[in-house]
PDB file of C-alpha atoms in Angstrom:
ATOM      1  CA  UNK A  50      20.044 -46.156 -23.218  1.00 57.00           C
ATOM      2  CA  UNK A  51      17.732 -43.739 -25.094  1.00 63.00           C
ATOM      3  CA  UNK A  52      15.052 -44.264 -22.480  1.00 69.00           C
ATOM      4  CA  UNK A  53      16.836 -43.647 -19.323  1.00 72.00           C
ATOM      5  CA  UNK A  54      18.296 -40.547 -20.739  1.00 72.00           C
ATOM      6  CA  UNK A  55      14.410 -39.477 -21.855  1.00 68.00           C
ATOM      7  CA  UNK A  56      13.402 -40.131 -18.048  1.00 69.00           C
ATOM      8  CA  UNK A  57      16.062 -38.552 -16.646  1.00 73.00           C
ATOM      9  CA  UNK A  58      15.580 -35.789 -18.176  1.00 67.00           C
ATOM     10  CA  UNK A  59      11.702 -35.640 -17.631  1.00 65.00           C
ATOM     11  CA  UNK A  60      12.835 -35.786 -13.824  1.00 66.00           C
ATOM     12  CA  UNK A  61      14.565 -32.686 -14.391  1.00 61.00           C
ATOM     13  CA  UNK A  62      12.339 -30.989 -15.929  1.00 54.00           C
ATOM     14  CA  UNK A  63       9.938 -31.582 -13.221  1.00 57.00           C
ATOM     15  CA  UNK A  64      11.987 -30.935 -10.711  1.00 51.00           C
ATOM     16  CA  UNK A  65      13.178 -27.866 -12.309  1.00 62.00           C
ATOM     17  CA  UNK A  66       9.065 -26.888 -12.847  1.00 46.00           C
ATOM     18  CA  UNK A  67       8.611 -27.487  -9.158  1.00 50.00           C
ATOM     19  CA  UNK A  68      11.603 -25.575  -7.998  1.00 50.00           C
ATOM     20  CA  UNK A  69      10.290 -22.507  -9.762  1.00 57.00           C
ATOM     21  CA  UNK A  70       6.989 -23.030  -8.094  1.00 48.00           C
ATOM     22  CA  UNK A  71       7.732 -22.856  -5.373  1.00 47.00           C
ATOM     23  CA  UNK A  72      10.038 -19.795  -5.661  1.00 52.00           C
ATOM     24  CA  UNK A  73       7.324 -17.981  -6.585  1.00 48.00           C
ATOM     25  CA  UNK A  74       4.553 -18.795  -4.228  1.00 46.00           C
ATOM     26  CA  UNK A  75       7.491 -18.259  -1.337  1.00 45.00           C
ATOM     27  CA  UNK A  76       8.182 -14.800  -3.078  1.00 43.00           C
ATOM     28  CA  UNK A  77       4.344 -13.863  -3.264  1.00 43.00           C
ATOM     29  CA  UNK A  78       3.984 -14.566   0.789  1.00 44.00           C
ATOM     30  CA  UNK A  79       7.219 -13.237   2.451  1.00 47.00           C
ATOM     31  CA  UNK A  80       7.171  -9.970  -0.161  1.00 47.00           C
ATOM     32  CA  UNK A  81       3.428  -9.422  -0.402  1.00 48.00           C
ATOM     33  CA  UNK A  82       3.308  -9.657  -4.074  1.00 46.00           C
ATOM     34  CA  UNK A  83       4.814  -7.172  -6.532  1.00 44.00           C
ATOM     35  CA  UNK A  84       3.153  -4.168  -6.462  1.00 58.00           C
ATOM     36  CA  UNK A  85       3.766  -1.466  -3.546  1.00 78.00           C
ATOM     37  CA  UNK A  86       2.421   1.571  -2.200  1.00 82.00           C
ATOM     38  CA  UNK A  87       4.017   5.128  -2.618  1.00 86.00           C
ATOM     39  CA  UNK A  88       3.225   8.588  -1.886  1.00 89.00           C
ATOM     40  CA  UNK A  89       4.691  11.629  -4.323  1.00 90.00           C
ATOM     41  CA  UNK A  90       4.644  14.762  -3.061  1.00 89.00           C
ATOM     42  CA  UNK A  91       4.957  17.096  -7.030  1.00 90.00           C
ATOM     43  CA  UNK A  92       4.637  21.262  -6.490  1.00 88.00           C
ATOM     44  CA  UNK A  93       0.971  20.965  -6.649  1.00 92.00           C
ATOM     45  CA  UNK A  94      -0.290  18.415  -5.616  1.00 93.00           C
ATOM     46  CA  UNK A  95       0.014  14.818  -3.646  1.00 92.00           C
ATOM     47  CA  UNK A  96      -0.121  11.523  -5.649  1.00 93.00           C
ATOM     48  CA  UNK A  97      -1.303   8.108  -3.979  1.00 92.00           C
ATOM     49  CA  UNK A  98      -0.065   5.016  -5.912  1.00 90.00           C
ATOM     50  CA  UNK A  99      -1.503   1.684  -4.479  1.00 86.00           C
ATOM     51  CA  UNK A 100      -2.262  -1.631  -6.787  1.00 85.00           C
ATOM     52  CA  UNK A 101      -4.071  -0.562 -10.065  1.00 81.00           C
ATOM     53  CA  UNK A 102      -4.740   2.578  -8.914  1.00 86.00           C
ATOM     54  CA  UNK A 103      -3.846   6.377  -8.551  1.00 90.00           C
ATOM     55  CA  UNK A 104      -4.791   9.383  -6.770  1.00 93.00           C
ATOM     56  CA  UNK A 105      -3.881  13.192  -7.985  1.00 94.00           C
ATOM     57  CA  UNK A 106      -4.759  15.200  -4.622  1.00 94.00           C
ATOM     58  CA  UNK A 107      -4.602  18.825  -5.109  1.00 95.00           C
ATOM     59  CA  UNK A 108      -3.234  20.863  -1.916  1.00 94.00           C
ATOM     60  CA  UNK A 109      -5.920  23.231  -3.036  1.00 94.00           C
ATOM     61  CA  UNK A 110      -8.787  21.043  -2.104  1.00 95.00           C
ATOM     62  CA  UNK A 111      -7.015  20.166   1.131  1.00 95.00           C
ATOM     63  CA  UNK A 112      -9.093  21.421   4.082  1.00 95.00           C
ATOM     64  CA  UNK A 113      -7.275  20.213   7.366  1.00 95.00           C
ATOM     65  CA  UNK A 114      -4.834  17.056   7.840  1.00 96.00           C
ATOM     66  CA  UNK A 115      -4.250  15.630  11.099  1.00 97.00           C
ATOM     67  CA  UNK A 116      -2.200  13.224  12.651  1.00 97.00           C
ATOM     68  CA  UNK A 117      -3.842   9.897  14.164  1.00 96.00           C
ATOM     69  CA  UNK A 118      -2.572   7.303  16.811  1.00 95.00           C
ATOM     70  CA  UNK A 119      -4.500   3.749  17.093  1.00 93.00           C
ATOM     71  CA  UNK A 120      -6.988   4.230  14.292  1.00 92.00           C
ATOM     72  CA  UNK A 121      -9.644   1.902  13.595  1.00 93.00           C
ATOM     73  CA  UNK A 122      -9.878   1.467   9.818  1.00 94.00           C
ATOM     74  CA  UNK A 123     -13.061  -0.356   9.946  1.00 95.00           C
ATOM     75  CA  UNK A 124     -13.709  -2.421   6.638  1.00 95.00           C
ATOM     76  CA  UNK A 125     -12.299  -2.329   3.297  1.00 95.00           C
ATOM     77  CA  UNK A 126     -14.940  -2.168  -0.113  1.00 96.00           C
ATOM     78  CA  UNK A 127     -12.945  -2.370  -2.668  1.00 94.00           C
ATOM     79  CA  UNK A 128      -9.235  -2.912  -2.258  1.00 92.00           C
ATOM     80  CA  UNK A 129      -6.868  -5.033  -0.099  1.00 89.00           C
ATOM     81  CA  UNK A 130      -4.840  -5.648   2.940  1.00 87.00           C
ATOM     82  CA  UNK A 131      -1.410  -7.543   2.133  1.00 86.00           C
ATOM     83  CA  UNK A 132       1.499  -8.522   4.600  1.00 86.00           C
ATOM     84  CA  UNK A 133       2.531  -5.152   5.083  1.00 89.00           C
ATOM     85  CA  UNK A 134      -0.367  -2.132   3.529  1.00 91.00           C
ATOM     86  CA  UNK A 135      -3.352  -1.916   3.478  1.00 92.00           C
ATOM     87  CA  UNK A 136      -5.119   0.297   0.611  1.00 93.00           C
ATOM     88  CA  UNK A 137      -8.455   0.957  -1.603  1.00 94.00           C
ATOM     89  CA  UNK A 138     -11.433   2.435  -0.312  1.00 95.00           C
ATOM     90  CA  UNK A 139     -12.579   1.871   3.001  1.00 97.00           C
ATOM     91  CA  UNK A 140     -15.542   2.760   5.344  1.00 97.00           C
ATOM     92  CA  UNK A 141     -15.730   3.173   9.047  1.00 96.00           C
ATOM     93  CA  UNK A 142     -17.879   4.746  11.543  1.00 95.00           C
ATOM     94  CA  UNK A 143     -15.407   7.958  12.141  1.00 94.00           C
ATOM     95  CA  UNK A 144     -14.910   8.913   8.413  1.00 95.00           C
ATOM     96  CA  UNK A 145     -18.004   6.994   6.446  1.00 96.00           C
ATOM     97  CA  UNK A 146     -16.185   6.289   3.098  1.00 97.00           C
ATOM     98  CA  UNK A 147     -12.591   7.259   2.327  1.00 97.00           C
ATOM     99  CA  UNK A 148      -9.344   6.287   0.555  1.00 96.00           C
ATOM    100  CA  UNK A 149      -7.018   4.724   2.722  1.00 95.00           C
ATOM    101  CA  UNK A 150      -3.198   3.676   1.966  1.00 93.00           C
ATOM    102  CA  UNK A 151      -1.128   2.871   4.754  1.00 94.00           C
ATOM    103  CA  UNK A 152       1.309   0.612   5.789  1.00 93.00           C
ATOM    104  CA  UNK A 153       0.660  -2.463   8.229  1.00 91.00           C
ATOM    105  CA  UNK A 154       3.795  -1.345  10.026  1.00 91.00           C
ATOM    106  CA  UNK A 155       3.060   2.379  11.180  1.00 93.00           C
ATOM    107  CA  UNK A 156       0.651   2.739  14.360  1.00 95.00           C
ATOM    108  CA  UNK A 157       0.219   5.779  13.393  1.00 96.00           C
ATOM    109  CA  UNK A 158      -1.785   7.358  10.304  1.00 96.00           C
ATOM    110  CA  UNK A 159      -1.965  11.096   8.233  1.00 97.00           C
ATOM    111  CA  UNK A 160      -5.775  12.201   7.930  1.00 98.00           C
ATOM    112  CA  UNK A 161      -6.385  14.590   4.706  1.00 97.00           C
ATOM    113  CA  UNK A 162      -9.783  16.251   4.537  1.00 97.00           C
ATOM    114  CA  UNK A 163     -10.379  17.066   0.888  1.00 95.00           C
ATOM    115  CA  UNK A 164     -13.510  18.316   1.568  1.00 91.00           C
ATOM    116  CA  UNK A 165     -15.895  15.470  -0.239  1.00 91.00           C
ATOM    117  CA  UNK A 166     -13.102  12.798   0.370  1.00 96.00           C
ATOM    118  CA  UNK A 167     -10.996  11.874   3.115  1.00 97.00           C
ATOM    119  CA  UNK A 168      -7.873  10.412   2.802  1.00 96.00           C
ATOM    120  CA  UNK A 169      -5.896   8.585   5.482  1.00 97.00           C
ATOM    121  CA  UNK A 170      -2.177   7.609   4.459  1.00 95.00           C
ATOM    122  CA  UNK A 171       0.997   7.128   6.449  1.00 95.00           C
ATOM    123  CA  UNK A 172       4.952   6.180   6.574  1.00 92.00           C
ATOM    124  CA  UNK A 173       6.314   2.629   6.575  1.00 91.00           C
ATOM    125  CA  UNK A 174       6.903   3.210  10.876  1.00 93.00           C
ATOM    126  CA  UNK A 175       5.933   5.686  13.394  1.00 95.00           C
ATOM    127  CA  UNK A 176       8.865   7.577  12.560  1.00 95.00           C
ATOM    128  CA  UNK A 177       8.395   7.849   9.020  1.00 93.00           C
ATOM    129  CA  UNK A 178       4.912   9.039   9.343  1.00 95.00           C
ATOM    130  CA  UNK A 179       5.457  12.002  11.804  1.00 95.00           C
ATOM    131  CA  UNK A 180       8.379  13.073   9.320  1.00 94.00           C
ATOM    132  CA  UNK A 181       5.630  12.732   6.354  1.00 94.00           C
ATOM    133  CA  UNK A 182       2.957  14.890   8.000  1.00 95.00           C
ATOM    134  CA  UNK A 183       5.705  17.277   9.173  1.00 94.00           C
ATOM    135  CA  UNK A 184       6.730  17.431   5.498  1.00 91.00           C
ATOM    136  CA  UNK A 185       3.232  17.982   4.530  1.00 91.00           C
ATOM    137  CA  UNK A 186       2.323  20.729   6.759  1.00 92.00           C
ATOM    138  CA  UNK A 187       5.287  23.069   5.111  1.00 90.00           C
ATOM    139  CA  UNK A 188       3.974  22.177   1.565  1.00 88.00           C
ATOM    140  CA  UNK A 189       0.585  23.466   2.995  1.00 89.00           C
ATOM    141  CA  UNK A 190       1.745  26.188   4.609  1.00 88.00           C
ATOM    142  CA  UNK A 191       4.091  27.532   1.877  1.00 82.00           C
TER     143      UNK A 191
END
């Protein structure tokens, strides 16, 4: 009796084990991992969050922003692209190097001219990013 109980319960326990694995690995594809993307606009200045990293811009050292349909990002150096942002420095022919935090979902994209850096950003939709840069030219103007 001992030993059916002991192997039942190793069962379990596997099946348990496997259940959880594959929780997770469902989680980390459908949800892109844990860690997100977020823009803070504070009284003086922007902040860019993406994965292990984040960005205090100024408006002071803001030259010009723009708003961009269709961009081509070009490659990434050092960062990533997940299900739904992209983020970390990137280089195409347009901008050479720049910091670049957008989401997969928005055809559309902020650029920030900071002078040495550019920074390209945008809102989870089309929507979302016209209301951001909207938002951004009052802070500038103000």
């Amino acid at each position: 009796m001992g030993n059916i109980s002991l192997k039942r319960n190793r069962r379990l326990n596997i099946l348990i084990v496997m259940v959880i694995f594959a929780g997770m690995t469902f989680y980390c594809l459908f949800m892109g991992g844990s860690q997100e993307i977020m823009l803070k606009f504070e009284s003086a200045r922007l902040q860019i969050v993406y994965p292990d990293t984040s960005i205090e811009l100024p408006y002071s050292s803001i030259r010009n922003i723009s708003y961009m349909e269709f961009p081509e990002f070009g490659s990434c150096i050092k960062g990533g692209k997940e299900k739904i942002y992209q983020y970390g420095i990137w280089e195409n022919e347009l901008w050479g190097r720049y910091y670049m935090c957008v989401y997969s979902t928005s055809p559309t994209c902020i650029v920030i001219d900071a002078g040495e850096d550019i920074y390209v950003i945008s809102g989870d939709s089309e929507i979302t990013t016209s209301e951001i840069y909207n938002k951004f030219v009052e802070i500038l103007r103000a």
